[in-house]
Amino acid sequence: MSKKPEMSLLVPGPSGWELWKHVADGGFERAMEGGPMKIGELTQLPSGDLAMLFPVRAIQTLPFKAASTDPALFEDLAVMHAERLGIRPDPMAGQLSDHFVVREDEESTVLLHAVLKSPGEGELPSRTPKEFDLSARAYRADGDAVTAWKELGRWVFAIHLGGKLLYAQATSLGEAVPNAAFLREIHLALGQLSIQGLKVTPTSVHVWPPEGELGEAGALEDGLGVKAVVEARPDPVIPKPVSRLLPADVRAARRERQKRNQMTAGIAAVALLYLGAVGWFLFGLWQDVQLRDRLALEAGAVDEIAAEYQEQMAKWDELQSVVETEQGPLEIMRNVAAAIPANSGVRLEIADMGPDGVKLTAAAPQSAPLNAFSLGLKRTADLSWLEWVAEAPNKTAQGWKMTISGAPPRG
């Protein structure tokens, strides 16, 4: 009887990727920590089967209550729920979505629909794993709970309902301990779930800092109405049932498609030469025309697939402002307000936001505070992703005004 191959687990750790190896009791023990930030740069992968846990920042969790208890309908209901939110995975990049049952009621079912962002360069290991799942599903939590830990340099949190994952979110916070902004993100998530009829009242809060029991809970100490427990992050497990996530290597698909196009172009060139050489044979001419028409149809089909792929990728890029919380309207206005010099008399009259950036109109009794405000915007780290351009202050009957525009860099 052949021995079952040993399974190794690739886990996103606090400061880089970790490698966990299977042990005799069925669990896993850490074999390497502090690896690279991109899993594609991880070298010397162990032999045997691999399982990979996608980090929270690579996943969008979309919990909802389905008005059905029939498992045969769950897939369609989950896809419809995602499409209502404007989210549709890239159909050319493999199986990028899955759903999980969170709670079963008499006439309804609470489901978690997870959508994976199409992996980019270096976001998959050099050797294809056998299984994929979510890191947030790999850490157990009992009852209705909130868990927080650091993943690849950023704090993330998860909300559990009845011991099962209901929602997970990555933040831009990289500080040593959770702060007030991190706590606010959790409150917003709980409020949004409540609006959807998925009210969760945490009975326990677990903080898993990189330092383990020696770490601090920060703003989560009692910010959720429950005393936070600071402890070491639990050992990961492979969730049951394992997810159906199976991303394809998009770069390999592109290379294969390019190879087909080159082959089609070569055959077409040979066909044209053949037509010129034996054009006086009617039967041969008819055969070559048929070949040319078939090749043209195949080339058109390939072009149609490529156009659809580009369209889907453009739709995914439109979600950037949802994935990166620093680009949300509330976060932008909070940072803009923080850049106003204290006691300067500067006030915002107009704040216009759109896909092309931010346009602010500020007023003040004097022109100097307006220039200081403009300089403060350029020096604010959380607004550094915008390029700020300020017009010269304009004197009015009520004082001075200035228009300042911030736009993302081209490309």
XYZ file of C-alpha atoms in Angstrom:
411
model
C 0.000 0.000 0.000
C 1.565 3.318 -1.086
C 2.177 6.014 1.518
C 0.030 9.166 1.233
C 2.168 12.194 0.202
C 2.985 14.611 3.008
C 1.042 17.888 2.932
C 2.735 21.261 3.590
C 0.823 24.482 4.243
C 1.740 27.946 2.905
C 0.441 30.577 5.345
C 0.596 34.429 5.145
C 2.427 35.436 8.350
C 2.809 38.814 10.116
C 5.903 39.870 8.163
C 6.086 37.384 5.289
C 5.013 33.951 4.108
C 5.339 30.984 6.458
C 5.744 27.260 5.778
C 3.953 24.751 8.024
C 4.582 21.012 7.796
C 2.195 18.197 8.618
C 2.886 16.315 11.877
C 1.904 12.870 13.078
C -1.105 13.985 15.175
C -2.786 15.444 12.082
C -1.967 19.110 12.749
C 0.764 21.403 11.452
C 3.903 22.884 12.960
C 5.784 25.949 11.711
C 8.879 25.033 9.683
C 9.757 28.519 8.366
C 8.644 32.076 9.169
C 9.554 35.584 8.040
C 9.670 34.616 4.377
C 9.228 37.003 1.416
C 6.164 39.261 1.086
C 5.371 37.689 -2.317
C 4.887 33.946 -2.319
C 6.345 33.694 -5.817
C 9.728 34.613 -4.315
C 9.593 31.665 -1.908
C 12.303 29.198 -2.929
C 13.086 25.619 -1.910
C 9.511 24.444 -1.548
C 9.263 21.048 0.147
C 8.409 17.904 -1.769
C 4.960 16.426 -1.514
C 1.573 18.113 -1.767
C 1.090 21.820 -1.040
C -1.913 23.719 0.294
C -2.056 27.523 0.124
C -4.062 29.934 2.279
C -4.896 33.135 0.441
C -4.392 36.285 2.575
C -7.442 38.312 3.585
C -6.440 41.210 1.328
C -6.752 38.929 -1.737
C -10.358 37.980 -0.934
C -13.678 39.827 -0.901
C -16.157 38.302 1.553
C -19.825 38.872 0.683
C -22.111 37.419 3.405
C -25.863 37.350 2.789
C -29.052 35.604 3.888
C -30.492 33.324 1.202
C -34.256 32.771 1.239
C -33.797 29.045 0.635
C -32.534 25.915 2.341
C -31.891 23.993 -0.910
C -28.113 23.527 -1.403
C -28.668 23.134 -5.154
C -29.649 26.822 -5.328
C -26.824 28.252 -3.206
C -24.324 28.635 -6.062
C -26.738 30.601 -8.277
C -27.922 32.750 -5.364
C -24.325 33.568 -4.386
C -23.408 34.568 -7.953
C -26.537 36.741 -8.234
C -25.702 38.430 -4.919
C -22.179 39.250 -6.122
C -23.431 40.570 -9.462
C -25.897 42.879 -7.689
C -22.867 44.380 -5.944
C -21.085 44.775 -9.296
C -18.593 41.983 -8.637
C -17.942 39.382 -11.317
C -14.738 37.253 -11.261
C -12.546 37.024 -14.334
C -13.951 33.985 -16.235
C -10.554 33.289 -17.827
C -8.629 33.023 -14.560
C -10.034 29.774 -13.156
C -12.440 29.155 -10.260
C -12.199 32.447 -8.334
C -15.300 32.197 -6.122
C -16.867 29.821 -3.632
C -19.638 29.872 -1.023
C -19.831 28.442 2.497
C -22.793 27.728 4.770
C -22.588 29.779 7.983
C -25.953 29.070 9.595
C -29.067 27.129 8.614
C -32.484 28.412 9.749
C -35.970 27.005 9.144
C -36.651 28.886 5.908
C -33.362 30.604 5.134
C -29.614 30.059 5.130
C -26.789 32.443 5.986
C -24.065 32.078 3.347
C -20.596 33.520 2.886
C -19.686 34.121 -0.768
C -15.917 34.628 -1.229
C -14.436 36.145 -4.388
C -10.696 35.899 -5.068
C -8.865 38.662 -6.907
C -7.160 37.263 -9.991
C -3.553 36.525 -8.858
C -0.918 38.790 -10.384
C 2.799 38.394 -10.939
C 4.458 36.615 -7.997
C 1.175 35.967 -6.144
C 1.242 32.203 -6.721
C 4.023 29.797 -5.670
C 6.474 28.419 -8.207
C 4.893 24.977 -7.794
C 1.110 24.624 -8.076
C -0.598 23.747 -4.764
C -3.053 20.894 -4.618
C -5.543 22.799 -2.444
C -6.443 26.463 -1.847
C -8.423 28.107 0.938
C -8.797 31.353 2.932
C -6.496 32.181 5.828
C -9.465 33.546 7.816
C -11.109 30.086 7.676
C -7.970 28.377 8.971
C -8.136 29.881 12.495
C -10.864 28.609 14.792
C -13.024 30.886 16.961
C -15.942 29.803 19.147
C -19.376 31.451 19.171
C -19.950 35.012 17.991
C -16.464 36.482 18.013
C -14.133 39.059 16.487
C -10.525 38.066 15.765
C -7.673 40.363 14.717
C -4.169 39.526 13.580
C -1.364 40.840 11.400
C -0.941 39.484 7.884
C 1.895 40.470 5.505
C 2.535 43.710 7.390
C -1.105 44.795 7.791
C -3.753 44.251 10.447
C -6.789 42.225 9.388
C -9.928 41.166 11.229
C -12.634 38.533 10.944
C -16.181 38.284 12.301
C -17.445 34.826 13.273
C -21.076 33.759 13.698
C -21.630 30.606 15.696
C -17.976 29.662 15.330
C -17.980 30.021 11.527
C -16.417 32.764 9.426
C -18.994 35.370 8.356
C -16.819 38.289 7.192
C -13.131 39.212 6.883
C -11.405 42.447 5.892
C -7.859 43.692 5.464
C -6.894 47.240 6.471
C -4.017 49.566 5.634
C -2.901 49.719 9.282
C 0.716 48.629 9.741
C 1.324 49.965 13.276
C 2.438 47.749 16.139
C -1.005 47.675 17.824
C -4.600 48.197 16.589
C -5.602 51.876 16.754
C -8.864 53.828 16.711
C -9.094 53.690 12.901
C -8.878 49.878 13.023
C -11.621 49.782 15.670
C -13.759 52.068 13.502
C -13.418 49.650 10.556
C -14.736 46.810 12.743
C -17.693 48.919 13.930
C -18.521 49.824 10.314
C -18.414 46.159 9.297
C -20.688 45.129 12.192
C -23.090 47.931 11.298
C -23.197 46.915 7.641
C -23.890 43.296 8.584
C -26.711 44.447 10.869
C -28.292 46.397 7.982
C -28.277 43.155 5.952
C -30.110 41.342 8.739
C -26.926 39.611 9.952
C -26.603 41.217 13.372
C -23.593 39.947 15.334
C -23.019 40.854 18.992
C -19.498 39.657 19.829
C -19.209 37.675 23.037
C -15.424 37.416 22.730
C -12.635 39.426 21.091
C -9.287 37.769 20.319
C -6.157 39.731 19.353
C -3.267 37.687 17.934
C -0.285 40.082 17.715
C 3.071 38.926 16.320
C 4.456 38.976 19.884
C 1.790 36.542 21.131
C 0.788 37.001 24.792
C 3.353 39.804 25.129
C 1.542 41.974 22.584
C -1.135 44.581 23.199
C -4.788 44.888 22.179
C -4.567 48.657 21.686
C -7.936 50.192 20.789
C -9.561 46.721 20.931
C -8.850 46.394 24.663
C -12.509 47.083 25.434
C -13.605 49.039 22.350
C -16.168 46.372 21.355
C -17.802 46.144 24.768
C -15.945 42.921 25.574
C -12.548 42.531 27.228
C -10.107 41.541 24.505
C -7.961 38.439 24.974
C -4.365 38.859 23.779
C -2.847 35.515 22.849
C -0.687 33.740 20.289
C -2.281 33.104 16.916
C -3.717 29.552 16.807
C -2.013 26.979 14.610
C -3.681 26.926 11.196
C -5.779 23.991 10.041
C -7.076 23.015 6.614
C -10.806 23.918 6.750
C -13.455 21.314 6.065
C -14.843 21.229 3.521
C -11.919 22.590 1.531
C -12.784 25.464 -0.794
C -13.207 24.997 -4.539
C -10.938 27.958 -5.326
C -8.615 27.050 -8.173
C -6.956 30.034 -9.906
C -5.426 29.485 -13.322
C -2.081 30.917 -14.351
C -3.267 33.793 -16.541
C 0.226 34.404 -17.886
C 0.441 30.796 -19.116
C -2.961 31.153 -20.806
C -1.754 34.304 -22.559
C 1.388 32.553 -23.799
C -0.679 29.629 -25.093
C -3.084 31.996 -26.841
C -0.180 33.893 -28.444
C 1.281 30.599 -29.655
C -2.066 29.685 -31.249
C -2.273 33.078 -32.962
C 1.232 32.690 -34.392
C 0.396 29.200 -35.617
C -2.829 30.453 -37.227
C -0.960 33.290 -38.953
C 1.640 30.819 -40.260
C -0.972 28.469 -41.664
C -2.756 31.396 -43.316
C 0.509 32.504 -44.990
C 1.136 28.984 -46.310
C -2.444 28.833 -47.578
C -1.978 32.091 -49.509
C 1.193 30.768 -51.149
C -0.574 27.585 -52.064
C -3.447 29.556 -53.641
C -0.982 31.538 -55.802
C 0.814 28.365 -56.951
C -2.164 26.189 -57.822
C -4.812 28.838 -58.520
C -5.522 27.378 -61.956
C -6.793 24.150 -60.376
C -10.438 24.861 -59.513
C -10.807 22.045 -57.064
C -7.605 22.986 -55.276
C -8.725 26.618 -55.168
C -12.020 25.602 -53.535
C -10.176 23.626 -50.840
C -7.882 26.549 -50.048
C -10.812 28.978 -49.757
C -12.489 26.654 -47.277
C -9.271 26.479 -45.243
C -8.907 30.259 -45.295
C -12.496 30.768 -44.056
C -12.030 28.303 -41.199
C -8.810 29.988 -40.081
C -10.498 33.401 -40.175
C -13.289 32.127 -37.909
C -10.778 30.746 -35.409
C -8.814 34.031 -35.406
C -12.034 35.998 -34.804
C -12.953 33.741 -31.878
C -9.533 34.304 -30.288
C -9.893 38.101 -30.696
C -13.342 37.984 -29.075
C -11.963 36.068 -26.051
C -9.088 38.559 -25.668
C -11.498 41.543 -25.775
C -13.728 39.934 -23.140
C -10.717 39.326 -20.910
C -9.598 42.982 -21.146
C -13.147 44.123 -20.325
C -13.330 41.906 -17.235
C -9.912 43.086 -16.013
C -11.029 46.714 -16.400
C -14.136 46.005 -14.311
C -11.992 44.457 -11.583
C -9.698 47.509 -11.526
C -12.771 49.666 -10.854
C -12.999 47.945 -7.451
C -9.674 49.527 -6.347
C -11.451 52.178 -4.308
C -13.339 49.444 -2.410
C -10.326 47.190 -1.756
C -7.972 50.024 -0.728
C -9.742 51.767 2.152
C -7.308 54.704 2.009
C -9.031 55.772 -1.224
C -12.537 55.815 0.242
C -14.350 59.194 0.415
C -14.563 59.182 4.226
C -10.861 58.373 4.603
C -9.878 61.077 2.076
C -11.941 63.747 3.853
C -10.565 62.709 7.237
C -6.992 63.170 5.955
C -7.877 66.459 4.219
C -9.370 67.817 7.448
C -6.230 66.757 9.342
C -4.090 68.787 6.916
C -5.859 72.089 7.751
C -3.512 74.175 9.963
C -4.834 74.564 13.499
C -6.446 77.930 14.354
C -5.715 79.211 10.842
C -9.252 80.201 9.892
C -9.130 77.911 6.834
C -12.480 76.361 5.958
C -13.553 74.050 3.168
C -16.369 75.393 0.999
C -16.486 72.729 -1.704
C -15.104 69.176 -1.831
C -15.797 67.523 -5.185
C -14.766 63.861 -5.609
C -14.896 61.644 -8.649
C -12.973 58.970 -10.553
C -10.486 61.610 -11.711
C -9.567 62.727 -8.176
C -10.462 65.424 -5.652
C -11.110 69.154 -6.155
C -11.189 71.361 -3.049
C -12.200 75.016 -2.674
C -10.889 76.552 0.578
C -11.368 80.028 2.048
C -9.510 81.998 4.729
C -9.157 85.587 5.969
C -5.535 85.650 4.720
C -3.680 83.954 1.863
C -0.822 82.502 3.955
C -2.975 79.855 5.753
C -4.253 78.680 2.344
C -0.681 78.146 1.123
C 0.082 76.290 4.365
C -3.010 74.090 3.815
C -1.857 73.285 0.262
C 1.610 72.337 1.539
C 0.050 70.193 4.283
C -1.915 68.173 1.716
C 1.273 67.393 -0.192
C 3.048 66.321 3.004
C 0.259 64.051 4.306
C 1.490 60.466 3.876
C -2.013 58.978 3.541
C -2.712 61.369 0.629
C 0.608 60.744 -1.141
C -1.143 58.595 -3.767
C -2.631 61.850 -5.160
C -0.683 64.541 -7.015
C -1.754 67.925 -5.608
C -1.825 71.116 -7.715
C -2.881 74.438 -6.155
C -3.958 77.577 -7.970
C -2.822 80.976 -6.706
C -4.981 82.408 -3.874
C -7.725 84.698 -5.167
C -8.828 87.701 -3.135
C -12.597 88.151 -2.777
C -14.854 90.518 -0.871
C -15.033 88.002 1.999
C -11.300 87.226 2.124
C -9.138 84.812 0.108
C -10.007 81.642 -1.793
C -7.917 78.874 -3.342
C -8.704 75.874 -5.541
C -6.597 72.761 -4.935
C -6.847 69.607 -7.080
C -5.517 66.118 -6.312
C -5.451 63.460 -9.012
C -3.953 59.930 -9.192
C -0.785 59.722 -11.291
C -1.375 58.795 -14.897
C -0.749 55.131 -15.589
